[in-house]
Coordinates of C-alpha atoms and ligand atoms in Angstrom, one line a residue:
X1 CA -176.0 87.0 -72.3
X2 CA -179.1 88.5 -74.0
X3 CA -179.0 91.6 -75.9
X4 CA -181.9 94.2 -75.6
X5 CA -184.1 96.1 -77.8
X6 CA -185.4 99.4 -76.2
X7 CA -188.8 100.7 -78.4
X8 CA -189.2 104.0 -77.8
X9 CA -192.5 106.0 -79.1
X10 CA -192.5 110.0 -80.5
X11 CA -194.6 112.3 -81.6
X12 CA -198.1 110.7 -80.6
X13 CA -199.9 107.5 -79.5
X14 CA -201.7 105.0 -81.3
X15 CA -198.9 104.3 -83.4
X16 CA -199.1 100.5 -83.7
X17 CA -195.4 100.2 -81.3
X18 CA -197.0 97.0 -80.2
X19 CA -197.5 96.1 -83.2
X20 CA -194.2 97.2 -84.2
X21 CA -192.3 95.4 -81.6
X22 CA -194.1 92.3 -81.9
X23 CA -193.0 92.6 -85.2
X24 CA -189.3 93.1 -84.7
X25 CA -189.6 89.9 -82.4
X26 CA -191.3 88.1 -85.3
X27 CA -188.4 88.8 -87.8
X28 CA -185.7 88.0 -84.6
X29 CA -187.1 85.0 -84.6
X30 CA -187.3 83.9 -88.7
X31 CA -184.0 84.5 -88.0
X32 CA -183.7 81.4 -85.5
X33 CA -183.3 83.9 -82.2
X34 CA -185.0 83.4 -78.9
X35 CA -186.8 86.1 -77.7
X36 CA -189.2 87.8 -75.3
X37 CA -190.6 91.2 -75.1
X38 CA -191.7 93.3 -72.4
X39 CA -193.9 95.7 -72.0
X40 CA -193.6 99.5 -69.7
X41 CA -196.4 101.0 -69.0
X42 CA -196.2 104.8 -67.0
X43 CA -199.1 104.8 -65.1
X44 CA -200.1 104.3 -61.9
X45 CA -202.6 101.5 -61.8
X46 CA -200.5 98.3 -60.5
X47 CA -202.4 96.2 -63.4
X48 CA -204.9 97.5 -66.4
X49 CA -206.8 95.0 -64.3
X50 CA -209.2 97.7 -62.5
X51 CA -209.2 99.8 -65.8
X52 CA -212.4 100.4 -68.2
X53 CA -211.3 99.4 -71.6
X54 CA -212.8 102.5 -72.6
X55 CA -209.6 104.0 -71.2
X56 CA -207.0 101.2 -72.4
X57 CA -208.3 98.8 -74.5
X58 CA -208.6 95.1 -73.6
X59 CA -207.1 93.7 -70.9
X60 CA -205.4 90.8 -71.7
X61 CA -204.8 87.8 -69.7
X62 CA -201.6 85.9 -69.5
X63 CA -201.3 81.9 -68.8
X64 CA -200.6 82.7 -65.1
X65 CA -203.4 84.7 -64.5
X66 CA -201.6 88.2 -65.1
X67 CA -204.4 91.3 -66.5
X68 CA -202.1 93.2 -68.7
X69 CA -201.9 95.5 -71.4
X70 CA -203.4 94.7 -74.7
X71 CA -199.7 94.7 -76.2
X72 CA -199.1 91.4 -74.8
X73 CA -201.6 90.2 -76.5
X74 CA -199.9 91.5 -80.1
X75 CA -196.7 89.7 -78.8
X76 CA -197.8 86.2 -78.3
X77 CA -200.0 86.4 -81.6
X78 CA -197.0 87.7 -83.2
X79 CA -194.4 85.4 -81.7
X80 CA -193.6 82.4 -79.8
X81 CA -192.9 84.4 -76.3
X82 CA -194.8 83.2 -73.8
X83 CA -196.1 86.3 -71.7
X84 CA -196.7 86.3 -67.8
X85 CA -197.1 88.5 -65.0
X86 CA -193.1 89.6 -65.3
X87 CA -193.9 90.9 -68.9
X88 CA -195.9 94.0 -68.3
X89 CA -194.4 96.6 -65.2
X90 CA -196.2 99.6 -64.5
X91 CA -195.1 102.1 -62.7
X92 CA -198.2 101.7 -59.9
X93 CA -196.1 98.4 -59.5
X94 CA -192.8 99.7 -59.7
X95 CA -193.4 102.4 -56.8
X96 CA -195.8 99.5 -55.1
X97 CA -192.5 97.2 -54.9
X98 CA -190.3 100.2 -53.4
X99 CA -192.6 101.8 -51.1
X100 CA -193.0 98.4 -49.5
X101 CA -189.3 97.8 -49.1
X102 CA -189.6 101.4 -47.6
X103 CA -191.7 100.1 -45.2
X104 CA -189.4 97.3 -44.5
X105 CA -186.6 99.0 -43.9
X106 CA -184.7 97.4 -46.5
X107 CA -183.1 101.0 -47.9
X108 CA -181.0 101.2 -44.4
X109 CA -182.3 104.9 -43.7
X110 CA -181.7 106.3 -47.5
X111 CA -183.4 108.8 -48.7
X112 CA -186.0 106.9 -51.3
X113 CA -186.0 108.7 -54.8
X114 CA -186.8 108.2 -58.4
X115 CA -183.4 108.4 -59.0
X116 CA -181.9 105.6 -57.9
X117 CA -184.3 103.9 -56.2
X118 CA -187.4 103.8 -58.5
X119 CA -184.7 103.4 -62.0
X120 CA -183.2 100.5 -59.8
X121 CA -186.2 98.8 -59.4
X122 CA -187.4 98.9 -62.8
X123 CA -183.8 97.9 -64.1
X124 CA -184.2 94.8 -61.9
X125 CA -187.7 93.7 -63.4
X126 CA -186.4 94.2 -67.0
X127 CA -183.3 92.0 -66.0
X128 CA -186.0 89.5 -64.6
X129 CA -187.8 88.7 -67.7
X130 CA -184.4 87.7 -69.8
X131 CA -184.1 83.8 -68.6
X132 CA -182.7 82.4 -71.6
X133 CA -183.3 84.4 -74.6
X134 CA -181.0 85.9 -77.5
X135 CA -182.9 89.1 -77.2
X136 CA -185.3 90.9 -75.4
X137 CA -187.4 93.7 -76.6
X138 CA -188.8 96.3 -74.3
X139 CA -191.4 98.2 -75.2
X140 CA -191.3 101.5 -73.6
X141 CA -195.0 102.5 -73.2
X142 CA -196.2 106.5 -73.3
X143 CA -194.7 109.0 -75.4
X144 CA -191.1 110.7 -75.0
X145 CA -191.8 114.0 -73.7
X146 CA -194.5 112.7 -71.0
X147 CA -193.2 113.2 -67.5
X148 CA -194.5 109.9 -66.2
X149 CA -192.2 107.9 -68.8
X150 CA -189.3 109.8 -67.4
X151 CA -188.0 107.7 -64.8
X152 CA -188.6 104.2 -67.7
X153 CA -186.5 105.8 -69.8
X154 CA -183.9 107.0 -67.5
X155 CA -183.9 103.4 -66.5
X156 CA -183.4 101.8 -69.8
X157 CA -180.5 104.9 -70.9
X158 CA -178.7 103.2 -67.5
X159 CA -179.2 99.7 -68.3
X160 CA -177.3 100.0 -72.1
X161 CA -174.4 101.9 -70.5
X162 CA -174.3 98.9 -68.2
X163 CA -174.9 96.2 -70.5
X164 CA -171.7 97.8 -72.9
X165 CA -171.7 98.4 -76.4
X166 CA -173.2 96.3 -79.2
X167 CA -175.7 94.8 -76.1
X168 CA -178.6 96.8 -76.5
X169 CA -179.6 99.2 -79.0
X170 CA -182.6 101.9 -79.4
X171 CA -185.3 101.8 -82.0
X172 CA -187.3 104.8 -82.1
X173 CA -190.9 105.1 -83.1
X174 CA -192.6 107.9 -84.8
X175 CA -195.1 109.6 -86.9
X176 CA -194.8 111.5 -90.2
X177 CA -197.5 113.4 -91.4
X178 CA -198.7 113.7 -95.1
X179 CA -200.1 117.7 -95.2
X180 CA -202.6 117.7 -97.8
X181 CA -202.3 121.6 -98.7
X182 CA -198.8 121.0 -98.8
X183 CA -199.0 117.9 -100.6
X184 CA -195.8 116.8 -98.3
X185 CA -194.4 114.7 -95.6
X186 CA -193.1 116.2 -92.8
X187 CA -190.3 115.6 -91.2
X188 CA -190.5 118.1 -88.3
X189 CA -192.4 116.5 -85.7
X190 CA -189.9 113.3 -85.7
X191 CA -187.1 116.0 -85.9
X192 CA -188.3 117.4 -82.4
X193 CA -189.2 114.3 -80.9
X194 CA -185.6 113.0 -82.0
X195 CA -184.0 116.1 -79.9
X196 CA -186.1 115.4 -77.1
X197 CA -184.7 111.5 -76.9
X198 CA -181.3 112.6 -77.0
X199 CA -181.9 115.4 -74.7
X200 CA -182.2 112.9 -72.0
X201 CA -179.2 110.7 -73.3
X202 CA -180.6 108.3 -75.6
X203 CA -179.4 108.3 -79.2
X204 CA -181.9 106.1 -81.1
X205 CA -180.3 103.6 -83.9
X206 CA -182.9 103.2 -86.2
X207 CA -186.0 105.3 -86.5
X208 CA -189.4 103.4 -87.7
X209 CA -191.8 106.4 -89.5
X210 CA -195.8 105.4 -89.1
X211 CA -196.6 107.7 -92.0
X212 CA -200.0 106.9 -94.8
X213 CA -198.0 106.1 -97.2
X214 CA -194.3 105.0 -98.0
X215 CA -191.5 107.7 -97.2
X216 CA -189.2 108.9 -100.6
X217 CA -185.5 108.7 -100.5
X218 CA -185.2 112.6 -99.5
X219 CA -187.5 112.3 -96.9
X220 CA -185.4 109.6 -95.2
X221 CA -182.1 111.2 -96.0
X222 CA -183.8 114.6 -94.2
X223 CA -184.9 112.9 -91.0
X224 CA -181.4 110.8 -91.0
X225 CA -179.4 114.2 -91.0
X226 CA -181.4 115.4 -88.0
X227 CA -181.6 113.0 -86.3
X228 CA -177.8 111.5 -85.9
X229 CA -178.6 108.0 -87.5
X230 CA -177.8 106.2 -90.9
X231 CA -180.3 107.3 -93.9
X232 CA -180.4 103.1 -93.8
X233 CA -181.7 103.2 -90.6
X234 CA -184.8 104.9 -90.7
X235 CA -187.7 103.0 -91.7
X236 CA -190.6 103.3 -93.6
X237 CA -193.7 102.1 -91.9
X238 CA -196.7 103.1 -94.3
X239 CA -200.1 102.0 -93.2
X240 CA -200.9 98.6 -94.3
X241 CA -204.0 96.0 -94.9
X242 CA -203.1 93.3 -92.4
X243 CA -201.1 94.0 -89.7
X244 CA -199.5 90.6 -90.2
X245 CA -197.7 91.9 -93.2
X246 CA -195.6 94.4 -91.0
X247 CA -192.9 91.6 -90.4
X248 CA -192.4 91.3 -94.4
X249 CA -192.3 95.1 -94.6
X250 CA -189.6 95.5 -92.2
X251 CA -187.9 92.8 -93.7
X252 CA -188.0 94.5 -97.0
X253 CA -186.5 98.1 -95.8
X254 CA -183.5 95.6 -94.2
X255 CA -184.6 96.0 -90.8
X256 CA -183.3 92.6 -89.8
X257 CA -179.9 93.8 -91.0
X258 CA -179.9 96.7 -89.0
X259 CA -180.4 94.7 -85.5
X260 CA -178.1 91.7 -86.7
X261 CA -175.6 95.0 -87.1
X262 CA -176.1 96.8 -84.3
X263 CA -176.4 93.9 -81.8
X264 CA -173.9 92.4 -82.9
X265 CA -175.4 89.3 -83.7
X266 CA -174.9 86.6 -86.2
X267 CA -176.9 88.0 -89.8
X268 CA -179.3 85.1 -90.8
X269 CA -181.5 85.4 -93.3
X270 CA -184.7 85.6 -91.8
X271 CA -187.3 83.5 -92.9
X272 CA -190.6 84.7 -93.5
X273 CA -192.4 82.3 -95.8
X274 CA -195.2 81.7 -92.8
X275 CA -195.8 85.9 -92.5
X276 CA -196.2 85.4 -96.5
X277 CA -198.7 82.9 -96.4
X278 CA -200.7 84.7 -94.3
X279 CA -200.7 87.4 -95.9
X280 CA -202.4 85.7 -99.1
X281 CA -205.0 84.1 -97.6
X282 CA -206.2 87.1 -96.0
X283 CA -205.7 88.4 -99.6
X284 CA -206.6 86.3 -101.8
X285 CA -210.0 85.1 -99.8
X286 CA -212.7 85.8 -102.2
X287 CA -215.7 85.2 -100.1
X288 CA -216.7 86.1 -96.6
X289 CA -218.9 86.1 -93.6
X290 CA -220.2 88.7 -91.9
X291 CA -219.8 88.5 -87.9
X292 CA -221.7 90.2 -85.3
X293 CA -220.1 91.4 -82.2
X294 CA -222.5 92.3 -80.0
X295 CA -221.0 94.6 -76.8
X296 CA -221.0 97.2 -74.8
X297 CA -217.4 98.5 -75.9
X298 CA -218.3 98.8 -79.6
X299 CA -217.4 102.3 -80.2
X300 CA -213.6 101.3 -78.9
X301 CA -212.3 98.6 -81.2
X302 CA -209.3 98.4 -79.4
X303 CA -211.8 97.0 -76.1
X304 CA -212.0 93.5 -78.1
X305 CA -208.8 93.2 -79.9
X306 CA -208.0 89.8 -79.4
X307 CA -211.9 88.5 -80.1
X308 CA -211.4 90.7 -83.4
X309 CA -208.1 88.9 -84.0
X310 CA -209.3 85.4 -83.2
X311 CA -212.3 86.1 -85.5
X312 CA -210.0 86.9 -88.7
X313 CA -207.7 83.7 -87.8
X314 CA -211.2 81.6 -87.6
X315 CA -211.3 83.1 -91.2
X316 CA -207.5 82.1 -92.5
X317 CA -208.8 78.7 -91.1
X318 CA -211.6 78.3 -93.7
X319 CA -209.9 80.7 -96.1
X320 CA -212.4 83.3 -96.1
X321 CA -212.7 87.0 -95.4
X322 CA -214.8 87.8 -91.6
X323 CA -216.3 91.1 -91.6
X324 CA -217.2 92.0 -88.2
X325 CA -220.2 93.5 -87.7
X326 CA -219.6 95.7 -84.4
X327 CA -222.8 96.3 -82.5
X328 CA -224.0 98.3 -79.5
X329 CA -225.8 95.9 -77.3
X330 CA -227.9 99.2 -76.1
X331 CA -230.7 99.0 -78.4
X332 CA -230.0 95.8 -80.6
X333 CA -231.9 95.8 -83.6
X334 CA -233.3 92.0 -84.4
X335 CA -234.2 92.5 -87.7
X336 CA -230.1 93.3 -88.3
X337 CA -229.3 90.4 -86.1
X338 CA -231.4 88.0 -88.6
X339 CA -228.9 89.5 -91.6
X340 CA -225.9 88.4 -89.4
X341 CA -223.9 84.9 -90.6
X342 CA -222.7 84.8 -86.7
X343 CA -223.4 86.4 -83.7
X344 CA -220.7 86.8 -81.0
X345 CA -221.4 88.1 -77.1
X346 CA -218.3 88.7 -75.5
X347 CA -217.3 88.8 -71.9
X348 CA -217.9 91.9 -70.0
X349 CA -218.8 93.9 -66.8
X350 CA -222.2 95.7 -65.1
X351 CA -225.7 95.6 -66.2
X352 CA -225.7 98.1 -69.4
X353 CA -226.4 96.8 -72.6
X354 CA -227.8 93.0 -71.0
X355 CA -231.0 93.3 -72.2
X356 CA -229.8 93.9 -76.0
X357 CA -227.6 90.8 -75.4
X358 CA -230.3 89.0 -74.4
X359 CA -232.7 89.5 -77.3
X360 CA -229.8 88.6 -79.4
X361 CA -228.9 85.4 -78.1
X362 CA -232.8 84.5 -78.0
X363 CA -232.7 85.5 -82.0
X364 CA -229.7 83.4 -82.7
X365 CA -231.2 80.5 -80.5
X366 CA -234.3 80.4 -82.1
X367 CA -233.5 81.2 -85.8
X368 CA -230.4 78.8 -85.6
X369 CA -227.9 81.3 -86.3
X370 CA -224.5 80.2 -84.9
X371 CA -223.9 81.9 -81.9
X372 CA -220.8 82.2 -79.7
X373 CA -221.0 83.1 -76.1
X374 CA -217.6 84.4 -74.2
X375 CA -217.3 84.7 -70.7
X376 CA -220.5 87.0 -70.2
X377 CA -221.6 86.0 -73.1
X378 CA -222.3 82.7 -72.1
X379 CA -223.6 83.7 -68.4
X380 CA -226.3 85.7 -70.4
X381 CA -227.2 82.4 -72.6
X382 CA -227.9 80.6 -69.6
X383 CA -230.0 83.5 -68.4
X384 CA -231.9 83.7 -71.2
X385 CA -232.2 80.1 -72.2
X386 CA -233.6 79.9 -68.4
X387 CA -236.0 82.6 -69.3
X388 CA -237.6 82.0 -72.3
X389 CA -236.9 78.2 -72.6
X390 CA -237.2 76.9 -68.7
X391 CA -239.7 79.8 -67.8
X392 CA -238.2 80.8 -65.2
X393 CA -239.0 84.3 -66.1
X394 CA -237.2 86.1 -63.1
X395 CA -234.1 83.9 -63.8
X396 CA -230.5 86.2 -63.3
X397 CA -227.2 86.5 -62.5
X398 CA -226.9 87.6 -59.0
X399 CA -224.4 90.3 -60.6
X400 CA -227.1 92.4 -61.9
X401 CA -229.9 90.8 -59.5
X402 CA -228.5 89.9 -56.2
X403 CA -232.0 88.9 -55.0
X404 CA -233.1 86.7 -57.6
X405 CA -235.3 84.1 -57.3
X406 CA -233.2 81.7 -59.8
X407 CA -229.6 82.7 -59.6
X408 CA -228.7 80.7 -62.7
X409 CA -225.3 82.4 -62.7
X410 CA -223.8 83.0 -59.1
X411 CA -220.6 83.8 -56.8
X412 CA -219.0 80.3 -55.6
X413 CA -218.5 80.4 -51.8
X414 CA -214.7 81.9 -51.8
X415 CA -215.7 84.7 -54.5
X416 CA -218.2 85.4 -51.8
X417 CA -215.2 86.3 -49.3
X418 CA -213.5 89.3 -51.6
X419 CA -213.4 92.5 -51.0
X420 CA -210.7 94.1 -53.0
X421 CA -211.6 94.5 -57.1
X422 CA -207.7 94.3 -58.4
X423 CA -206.5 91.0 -59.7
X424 CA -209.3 89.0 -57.1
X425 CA -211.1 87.1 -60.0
X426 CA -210.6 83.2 -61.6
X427 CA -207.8 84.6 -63.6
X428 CA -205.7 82.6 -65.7
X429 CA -205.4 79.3 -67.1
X430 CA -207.9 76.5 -66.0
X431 CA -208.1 72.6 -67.0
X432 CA -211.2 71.5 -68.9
X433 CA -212.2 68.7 -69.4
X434 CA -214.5 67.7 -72.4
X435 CA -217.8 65.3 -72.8
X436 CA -217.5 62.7 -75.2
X437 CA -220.0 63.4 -78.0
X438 CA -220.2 66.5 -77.6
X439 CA -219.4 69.4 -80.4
X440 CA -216.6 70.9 -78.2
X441 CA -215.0 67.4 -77.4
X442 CA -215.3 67.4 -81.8
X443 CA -214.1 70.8 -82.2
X444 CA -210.9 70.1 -79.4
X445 CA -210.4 66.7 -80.8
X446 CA -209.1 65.9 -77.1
X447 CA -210.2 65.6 -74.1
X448 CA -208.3 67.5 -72.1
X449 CA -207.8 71.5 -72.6
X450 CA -206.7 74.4 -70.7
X451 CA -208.3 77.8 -71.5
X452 CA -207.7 81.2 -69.5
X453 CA -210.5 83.1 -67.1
X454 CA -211.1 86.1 -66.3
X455 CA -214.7 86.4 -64.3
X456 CA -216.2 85.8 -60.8
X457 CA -219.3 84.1 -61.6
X458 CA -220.2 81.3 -62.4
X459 CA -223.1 78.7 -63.8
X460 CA -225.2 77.6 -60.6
X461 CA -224.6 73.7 -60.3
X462 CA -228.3 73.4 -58.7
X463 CA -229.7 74.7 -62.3
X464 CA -227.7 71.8 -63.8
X465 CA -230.5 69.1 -64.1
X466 CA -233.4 71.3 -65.3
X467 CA -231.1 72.8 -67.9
X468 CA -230.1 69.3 -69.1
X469 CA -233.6 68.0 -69.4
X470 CA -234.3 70.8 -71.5
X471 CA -231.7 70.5 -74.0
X472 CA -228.5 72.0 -72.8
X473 CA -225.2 70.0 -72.8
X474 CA -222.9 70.9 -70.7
X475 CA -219.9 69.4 -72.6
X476 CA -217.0 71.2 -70.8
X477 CA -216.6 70.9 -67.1
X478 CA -213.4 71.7 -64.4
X479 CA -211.5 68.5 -63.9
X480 CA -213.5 67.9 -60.1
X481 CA -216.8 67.8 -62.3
X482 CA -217.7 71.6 -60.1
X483 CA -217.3 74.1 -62.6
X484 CA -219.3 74.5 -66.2
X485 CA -216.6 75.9 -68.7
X486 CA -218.4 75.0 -71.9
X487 CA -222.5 75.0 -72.4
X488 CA -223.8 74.2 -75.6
X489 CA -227.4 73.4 -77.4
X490 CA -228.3 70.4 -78.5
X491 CA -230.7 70.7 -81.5
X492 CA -228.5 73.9 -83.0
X493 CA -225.9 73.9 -85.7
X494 CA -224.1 75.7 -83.7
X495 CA -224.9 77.8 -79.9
X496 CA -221.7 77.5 -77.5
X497 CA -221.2 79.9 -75.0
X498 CA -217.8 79.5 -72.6
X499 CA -216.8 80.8 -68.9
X500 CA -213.2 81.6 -70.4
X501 CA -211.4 83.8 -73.2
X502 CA -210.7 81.4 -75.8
X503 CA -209.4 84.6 -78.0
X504 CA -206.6 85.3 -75.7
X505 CA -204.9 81.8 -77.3
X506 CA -205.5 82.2 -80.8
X507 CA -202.8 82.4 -83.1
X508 CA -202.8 83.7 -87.1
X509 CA -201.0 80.5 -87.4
X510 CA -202.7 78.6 -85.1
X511 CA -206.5 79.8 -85.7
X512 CA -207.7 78.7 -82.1
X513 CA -210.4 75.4 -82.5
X514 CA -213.5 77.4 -81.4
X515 CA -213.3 80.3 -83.7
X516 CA -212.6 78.2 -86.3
X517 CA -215.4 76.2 -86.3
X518 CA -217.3 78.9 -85.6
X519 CA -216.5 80.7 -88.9
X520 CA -217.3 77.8 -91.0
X521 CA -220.7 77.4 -88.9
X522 CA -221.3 80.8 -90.6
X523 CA -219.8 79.9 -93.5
X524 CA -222.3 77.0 -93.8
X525 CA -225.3 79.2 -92.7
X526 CA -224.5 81.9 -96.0
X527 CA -223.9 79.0 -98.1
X528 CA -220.5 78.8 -98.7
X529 CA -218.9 75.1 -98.3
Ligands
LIG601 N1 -219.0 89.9 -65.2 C1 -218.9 88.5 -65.3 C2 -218.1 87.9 -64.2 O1 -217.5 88.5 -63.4 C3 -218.2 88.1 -66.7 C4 -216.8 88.5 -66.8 C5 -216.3 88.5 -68.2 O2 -217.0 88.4 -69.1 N2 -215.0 88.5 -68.4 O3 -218.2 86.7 -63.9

């Protein structure tokens, strides 16, 4: 049977509990346990999917085609989980799932209410994601004390009563302030949000404190005596320099004790010596490269998480530091875009910002820069290659120019045919297949590859030839020869633009092919070898 982990958050958000309980699953499995985490998110949406990232962050794209919540995306970089459409519930789908069985009939003239219908629907879609791991972590999005989480964390109090003792447990997330004028931590806020937890039945077992810095004896023993749990239990979570180092923290203030303990489970030591390494590359690197991201997102970090995260594994590839460069593509500035070791256009949506994007990719064409086109990013290479390259000076995508003259990047006949905007894109993961001799067949080093999507457009097959003749490769095509995945230039060190999110598959220990080579492109360009 497998035991859960319920991660609860207090005080505020923004605390890093993705982080957190990608973190526990990292040191459940250096301990040789299977596991898979889920994330709960209260609101009402039925996917992030239709959500500006402005609002949430990135939306991250599972394997099978799921958009969900940027947490997932901390999980699988974090751990071995493999997440899909079962891993993220909102409550829009939650109350989707029961109002249609409403409409069915299936509740046999019941009353329908949040209690027990809606707490029995999301017990069933935590139970679903278990199949055959040790442990589960569920990550209980929102903060306690919100009324939309209500009803998630009435379900979870339920489901450990029902799963008996020593099957579940509760870890408790929360913030500790540092008060300058006081020159203290303080413990009240955690005290509060503690009460609140157990005013609606949950006891936590362990409390993890975000605070700026590392918390002193007292201050543990202090929050412990409030808050009904060991002085052992409560962890100190000070900020750190990599994220990847929160596994080794935790391991350090006994964490993986604690769950061994209260699951009941088999203590092994848990082995870390991957989490270390890690952590001294990123350390240790003494040079770096400086990478520009050019978006429309910028001022939100969180809106490109995993392309920041796939950028620093490109660096642990080549051991050196990437400083990204985050840059509005409203108003680009080329003489900063010459400084640049890499330029970067990610995937995106609407017009804003295309021009900037543009003039970018036409600098790093042109002055050889190495230059990395996702999704978006590569749609706008082909724009602009077809521009200033082809002349075909009116040349678009038919997203910003319906009417076009050259529709370089288009709808394919079924996209055509959609009317709804949720979860109606190529979503998901795709077969490639790679050109001999090309850079991306070199970079793979196989033929075959499977990368995930998350667009409507796509290259125009009827611009194929003239783009060809002109010195455009297009080395990575669907397995039926229909659809371009991977463009690149031929006379460039290095200009690859591609219809999919390579960043969604990267790994700190497995530094996905693309960004790697990409890095050490840069590095080449600034010298370093
Ligand atoms: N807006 C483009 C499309 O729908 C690109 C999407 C993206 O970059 N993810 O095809």
């Amino acid at each position: 049977m497998s035991k859960f982990i319920f991660v609860t958050g207090g005080v505020l958000s923004s605390l890093g509990k993705g982080v957190t309980s990608a973190s526990i699953g990292a040191i459940l499995e250096g301990m040789g346990y299977r596991i898979t985490l889920q994330k709960l998110d209260p609101y009402l949406n039925v996917d992030p999917g239709t959500m500006s990232p402005y609002q949430h962050g990135e939306v991250f794209v599972t394997e099978d085609g799921a958009e969900t919540d940027l947490d997932l995306g901390h999980y699988e970089r974090f751990t071995e989980a493999v997440m899909t459409k079962d891993n993220n519930i909102t409550a829009g789908k939650v109350y989707f799932n029961v109002i249609a069985r409403e409409r069915k009939g299936d509740y046999l003239g019941a009353t329908v209410q949040v209690i027990p219908h809606i707490t029995e629907e999301i017990k069933e879609l935590i139970r679903k994601v278990k199949e055959d791991k040790d442990v589960v972590i569920v990550e209980v999005g929102g903060t306690v004390g919100d009324i939309e989480s209500l009803p998630f964390l009435e379900a979870v109090r339920q489901l450990s009563l029902e799963l008996g003792r020593g099957n579940s447990m509760f870890i408790h997330v929360t913030y500790v302030p540092y008060i300058k004028t006081a020159g203290e931590l303080k413990t009240k806020p955690t005290q509060h949000s503690v009460k609140e937890l157990r005013a609606i039945g949950i006891q936590p077992d362990a409390i993890i404190c975000r605070a700026d810095r590392p918390l002193p004896r007292g201050i543990k023993a202090k929050i412990a005596l409030f808050s009904n749990v060991e002085e052992s239990c409560v962890i100190s979570a000070p900020d750190l320099d990599y994220i990847y180092d929160l596994p080794n923290k935790f391991k350090e203030e006994g964490l993986d004790r604690i769950i061994a303990d209260k699951l009941n489970l088999e203590y092994r030591n848990s082995n870390l010596g991957r989490w270390k390494k890690i952590v001294n590359i990123l350390k240790n690197a003494d040079q770096s490269v400086k990478v520009g991201v050019i978006g429309k997102y910028t001022e939100l970090r969180d809106a490109y998480k995993s392309i920041s995260e796939a950028l620093i594994h490109g660096g642990i590839a080549n051991n050196l530091k990437v400083e990204i460069i985050w840059k509005s593509s409203e108003g680009v500035d080329i003489s900063e875009i010459r400084e640049l070791d890499a330029i970067l256009i990610p995937g995106g949506f609407g017009e804003r910002g295309i021009k900037g994007k543009m003039e970018a990719l036409r600098v790093g064409r042109e002055e050889e820069i190495p230059t990395f086109g996702i999704c978006l990013g590569m749609q706008m290479m082909a724009v602009e290659f077809a521009r200033n390259v082809i002349g075909l000076k009116e040349a678009n995508s038919t997203e910003f120019d319906p009417h076009t003259p050259y529709p370089v990047i288009d709808l394919m006949e079924d996209q055509k045919k959609v009317s709804n905007l949720g979860g109606t894109m190529r979503l998901g993961a795709y077969p490639c297949v790679l050109k001999e001799g090309t850079k991306a067949r070199k970079i793979y080093g196989k033929s075959l590859i499977h990368e995930r999507h998350r667009h409507r457009y796509e290259f125009n097959n009827s611009f194929r030839e003239v783009f060809e003749s002109n010195g455009i490769v297009f080395s990575g095509l669907s397995p039926d020869g229909k659809l371009v995945e991977i463009m690149e230039l031929d006379n460039h060190p290095w200009y690859i633009g591609c219809q999919f999110h390579p960043e969604f598959k990267s790994k700190p220990f497995a530094p996905h092919p693309l960004f790697a080579s990409f890095i050490k492109a840069a590095a080449l360009r600034k010298g370093i070898s």
